[in-house]
Every structure is written in structure tokens, then in C-alpha cells.
Amino acid sequence: MSGRFITFEGGEGSGKSTQVGRLVERLTARGLDVVRTREPGGSAGAEDIRALALNGAAERWSPMTETLLMYAARSDHLERTIRPALARGAFVICDRFSDSSRAYQGAGGGVDAGFIEAMDAAVVGETKPDLTLIFDLPVEIGLERALARGGADLRFESKGLAFHQRLREGFRRVATEYPERCRIIDASGDPDAVFARVWAAVEPVLP
Ligand code: TYD
């Protein structure tokens, strides 16, 4: 049986990591070989880069340097985790991937979109996701949820409302630019309701 590459994307506090866990559980219960992973990170080297990229003050790295760090991490992650898993027919469920670079560093940080696409073509190449779920939520609600939770991503959470508004618009643009693989998931409501939306999007792509 051939595997699938499914990515979860969205702004802060969208509840996407909880939903990643639920989907992994559901697919595992069906007897599928499932690899749960995340970005930045997902391999030993990429996790080291994650610590570098996410810790520290909000302005520690410029958006350009962030882009280079994210793609360095992504390259290692693809080589050591994602491609080997897909090659053996596993399902790879990844919490964030290239669309986060498009939204955070591109739409949010102002890095040239053409530059990001060139990096993506070189690093990701044909290993594009089969399905991308974009969790969408009003910015105020997402930030409220994220701040209540705390966490490792404080560098981005502290960037202010305007940044997060650009982020949301950036993700929505990704969904219109790549309609064949992207589905927008309404992230409002309780986790059961959101998971029903997730499953409705995933079931059609199952082998
Ligand atoms: P994480 O703790 O995984 O946050 P979340 O629960 O919101 O997914 O932190 C990941 C952070 O890294 C998040 O703020 C988004 C950011 N990021 C980028 O800016 N660019 C990228 O390419 C990726 C993959 C993540």
C-alpha cells in the first residue's frame, strides 16, 4: 500500500497540534504505518536548528536568516525522515512544512516570494504534500489561545497583531495558489467538531 504526505498548517493557537495527534491515532488504529513529525525539526539535526531558530528575542533573526534556517532544517528533515518514510509506504503526518515559510517569512516577514519558491524547488523538489490542511481562525482568538498555553514559539507569538493578520492572509493565499492539495479547515469550535472537518478532508485521499 502506498503512503501519503499530509501537512498541517495555520497560525498560532489554531489547535492544529491536537488535531495532528487525533489523525495519527485514527490512521494507526486502521493498521497503517504512520510517522508523526514536525517542523522546524523532525530529525536530530533539524531539531538542533529548531532550538536555534525559535529561542531568544523576537528580533534575534531577520526574516531572511529565518528562511535559511527553516530550509536548512527542512533539507535534513526530508533527507533523513520524510523521504525514507514515504519510500517504505508510510503515512507522514507533519505539523507545519513549506507553507509556514511562505506565510511566516514571506507574507509575515516580507521575504521575496520568488526567493522562497526557488529555495523550495531546490530543497523540497517533488516531495510535495499530497494534502495540506490549513487551520483558519480569527487572529484575536488564536493569539488568546496561544498565550494562554505558553510554549516554545514565543518569538513569533510576540510579533503583534498586524504580523498575525498578514500571516492569516498569507495562508489563505497559499490555499488559493495550490488548490489541488490545500483545504481550509475552520478551526473554531470544540476539538471534536474540528476533527470531523479534518477527517472529511483526509478520508478522500486515503488509498
Ligand atoms: P511550534 O511550537 O511548533 O508552534 P505551533 O504550535 O504554532 O506550530 O513552533 C513553530 C514556530 O515556527 C511557529 O511559530 C511557526 C514558525 N515557523 C516558521 O516561521 N517558518 C517555518 O517554515 C516553520 C516550519 C515554522
Short mmCIF file of C-alpha atoms in Angstrom, two decimals, residues 12-178:
data_model
loop_
_atom_site.label_atom_id
_atom_site.label_comp_id
_atom_site.label_asym_id
_atom_site.label_seq_id
_atom_site.Cartn_x
_atom_site.Cartn_y
_atom_site.Cartn_z
CA GLU A 12 -0.76 30.38 16.37
CA GLY A 13 -3.29 28.75 18.68
CA SER A 14 -5.27 27.08 15.91
CA GLY A 15 -5.31 23.79 17.78
CA LYS A 16 -3.59 22.06 14.90
CA SER A 17 -1.13 20.03 17.01
CA THR A 18 -4.03 18.43 18.94
CA GLN A 19 -5.61 17.51 15.61
CA VAL A 20 -2.34 16.04 14.32
CA GLY A 21 -2.45 13.71 17.35
CA ARG A 22 -6.02 12.69 16.63
CA LEU A 23 -5.38 11.97 12.99
CA VAL A 24 -2.29 9.90 13.84
CA GLU A 25 -4.40 7.90 16.30
CA ARG A 26 -7.18 7.29 13.78
CA LEU A 27 -4.82 6.18 11.00
CA THR A 28 -2.78 3.98 13.35
CA ALA A 29 -6.00 2.30 14.52
CA ARG A 30 -6.61 1.36 10.88
CA GLY A 31 -3.32 -0.53 10.89
CA LEU A 32 -1.44 1.99 8.76
CA ASP A 33 2.29 2.72 9.18
CA VAL A 34 2.20 6.36 10.41
CA VAL A 35 5.11 8.71 11.05
CA ARG A 36 4.29 11.81 13.09
CA THR A 37 6.73 14.63 12.63
CA ARG A 38 7.01 18.42 12.80
CA GLU A 39 8.84 21.48 11.50
CA PRO A 40 11.13 23.07 12.21
CA GLY A 41 12.55 19.74 13.40
CA GLY A 42 11.72 16.11 12.73
CA SER A 43 15.31 14.82 12.54
CA ALA A 44 18.17 15.16 15.03
CA GLY A 45 19.92 17.92 13.10
CA ALA A 46 16.71 19.76 12.30
CA GLU A 47 15.73 19.71 15.98
CA ASP A 48 19.06 21.41 16.78
CA ILE A 49 18.26 24.07 14.18
CA ARG A 50 14.76 24.42 15.69
CA ALA A 51 16.24 25.33 19.08
CA LEU A 52 18.40 27.93 17.39
CA ALA A 53 15.56 29.38 15.33
CA LEU A 54 12.80 29.55 17.93
CA ASN A 55 14.54 30.54 21.15
CA GLY A 56 15.50 34.06 22.06
CA ALA A 57 14.17 37.52 21.41
CA ALA A 58 11.60 38.21 18.68
CA GLU A 59 14.11 40.14 16.58
CA ARG A 60 17.01 37.71 17.07
CA TRP A 61 16.96 36.64 13.41
CA SER A 62 15.97 38.64 10.36
CA PRO A 63 13.24 37.09 8.19
CA MET A 64 15.89 36.23 5.57
CA THR A 65 18.06 34.40 8.13
CA GLU A 66 14.95 32.63 9.41
CA THR A 67 14.17 31.47 5.87
CA LEU A 68 17.65 30.00 5.50
CA LEU A 69 17.43 28.26 8.91
CA MET A 70 13.99 26.82 8.09
CA TYR A 71 15.19 25.45 4.74
CA ALA A 72 18.39 24.05 6.27
CA ALA A 73 16.24 22.21 8.81
CA ARG A 74 13.77 21.13 6.08
CA SER A 75 16.54 19.72 3.92
CA ASP A 76 17.80 17.48 6.74
CA HIS A 77 14.25 16.51 7.71
CA LEU A 78 13.43 15.48 4.13
CA GLU A 79 16.65 13.51 3.69
CA ARG A 80 16.57 11.64 6.97
CA THR A 81 12.92 11.31 7.95
CA ILE A 82 10.31 12.18 5.31
CA ARG A 83 11.69 10.63 2.11
CA PRO A 84 12.75 7.33 3.75
CA ALA A 85 9.30 7.01 5.36
CA LEU A 86 7.44 7.72 2.11
CA ALA A 87 9.73 5.30 0.27
CA ARG A 88 8.65 2.44 2.52
CA GLY A 89 4.99 3.36 2.04
CA ALA A 90 4.35 5.09 5.39
CA PHE A 91 1.91 7.89 6.06
CA VAL A 92 3.83 11.02 7.04
CA ILE A 93 1.82 13.49 9.11
CA CYS A 94 3.79 16.70 9.51
CA ASP A 95 2.95 19.60 11.83
CA ARG A 96 3.97 22.56 9.60
CA PHE A 97 6.03 22.47 6.38
CA SER A 98 6.87 24.79 3.46
CA ASP A 99 3.64 26.78 3.64
CA SER A 100 4.74 28.06 7.06
CA SER A 101 7.81 29.57 5.37
CA ARG A 102 5.57 31.13 2.72
CA ALA A 103 3.28 32.59 5.39
CA TYR A 104 5.67 33.47 8.26
CA GLN A 105 8.81 34.52 6.40
CA GLY A 106 7.10 35.56 3.13
CA ALA A 107 3.75 37.16 3.93
CA GLY A 108 4.64 37.96 7.56
CA GLY A 109 8.32 38.83 7.26
CA GLY A 110 8.44 40.31 3.76
CA VAL A 111 10.94 37.86 2.24
CA ASP A 112 10.59 37.80 -1.54
CA ALA A 113 8.15 35.10 -2.65
CA GLY A 114 10.25 34.22 -5.68
CA PHE A 115 13.26 33.56 -3.46
CA ILE A 116 11.21 31.23 -1.23
CA GLU A 117 9.87 29.36 -4.29
CA ALA A 118 13.41 28.93 -5.62
CA MET A 119 14.58 27.51 -2.28
CA ASP A 120 11.55 25.28 -2.17
CA ALA A 121 12.14 23.92 -5.66
CA ALA A 122 15.75 23.10 -4.74
CA VAL A 123 15.12 21.61 -1.29
CA VAL A 124 11.64 20.08 -1.48
CA GLY A 125 11.51 19.39 -5.22
CA GLU A 126 8.98 16.71 -5.98
CA THR A 127 8.38 15.77 -2.31
CA LYS A 128 5.31 17.98 -2.15
CA PRO A 129 2.49 17.16 0.25
CA ASP A 130 -0.44 15.15 -1.12
CA LEU A 131 -2.75 17.09 1.19
CA THR A 132 -2.35 20.27 3.26
CA LEU A 133 -4.87 21.25 5.91
CA ILE A 134 -4.78 24.96 6.65
CA PHE A 135 -6.29 25.76 10.04
CA ASP A 136 -8.03 29.09 9.88
CA LEU A 137 -9.15 31.15 12.86
CA PRO A 138 -9.68 34.86 13.63
CA VAL A 139 -6.30 36.22 14.75
CA GLU A 140 -7.52 37.52 18.12
CA ILE A 141 -8.89 34.10 19.12
CA GLY A 142 -5.74 32.28 18.03
CA LEU A 143 -3.42 34.60 19.93
CA GLU A 144 -5.56 34.39 23.04
CA ARG A 145 -5.42 30.58 22.91
CA ALA A 146 -1.66 30.57 22.21
CA LEU A 147 -0.82 32.97 25.03
CA ALA A 148 -2.96 31.00 27.49
CA ARG A 149 -0.99 27.88 26.55
CA GLY A 150 2.55 29.37 26.54
CA GLY A 151 5.21 27.37 24.67
CA ALA A 152 8.39 27.35 22.65
CA ASP A 153 7.19 29.59 19.87
CA LEU A 154 7.15 32.83 21.85
CA ARG A 155 9.40 34.55 19.31
CA PHE A 156 6.56 34.54 16.78
CA GLU A 157 3.72 34.98 19.24
CA SER A 158 5.21 38.24 20.43
CA LYS A 159 5.28 39.83 16.97
CA GLY A 160 1.99 41.65 17.28
CA LEU A 161 -1.46 41.66 15.74
CA ALA A 162 -0.53 43.13 12.33
CA PHE A 163 2.05 40.36 11.77
CA HIS A 164 -0.50 37.70 12.62
CA GLN A 165 -3.07 39.28 10.31
CA ARG A 166 -0.55 39.11 7.42
CA LEU A 167 0.08 35.52 8.41
CA ARG A 168 -3.58 34.58 8.14
CA GLU A 169 -3.85 36.29 4.76
CA GLY A 170 -0.65 34.54 3.66
CA PHE A 171 -2.07 31.11 4.49
CA ARG A 172 -5.31 31.91 2.68
CA ARG A 173 -3.30 32.95 -0.37
CA VAL A 174 -1.41 29.63 -0.26
CA ALA A 175 -4.79 27.86 -0.31
CA THR A 176 -5.83 29.69 -3.47
CA GLU A 177 -2.43 29.24 -5.14
CA TYR A 178 -2.31 25.48 -4.51
#
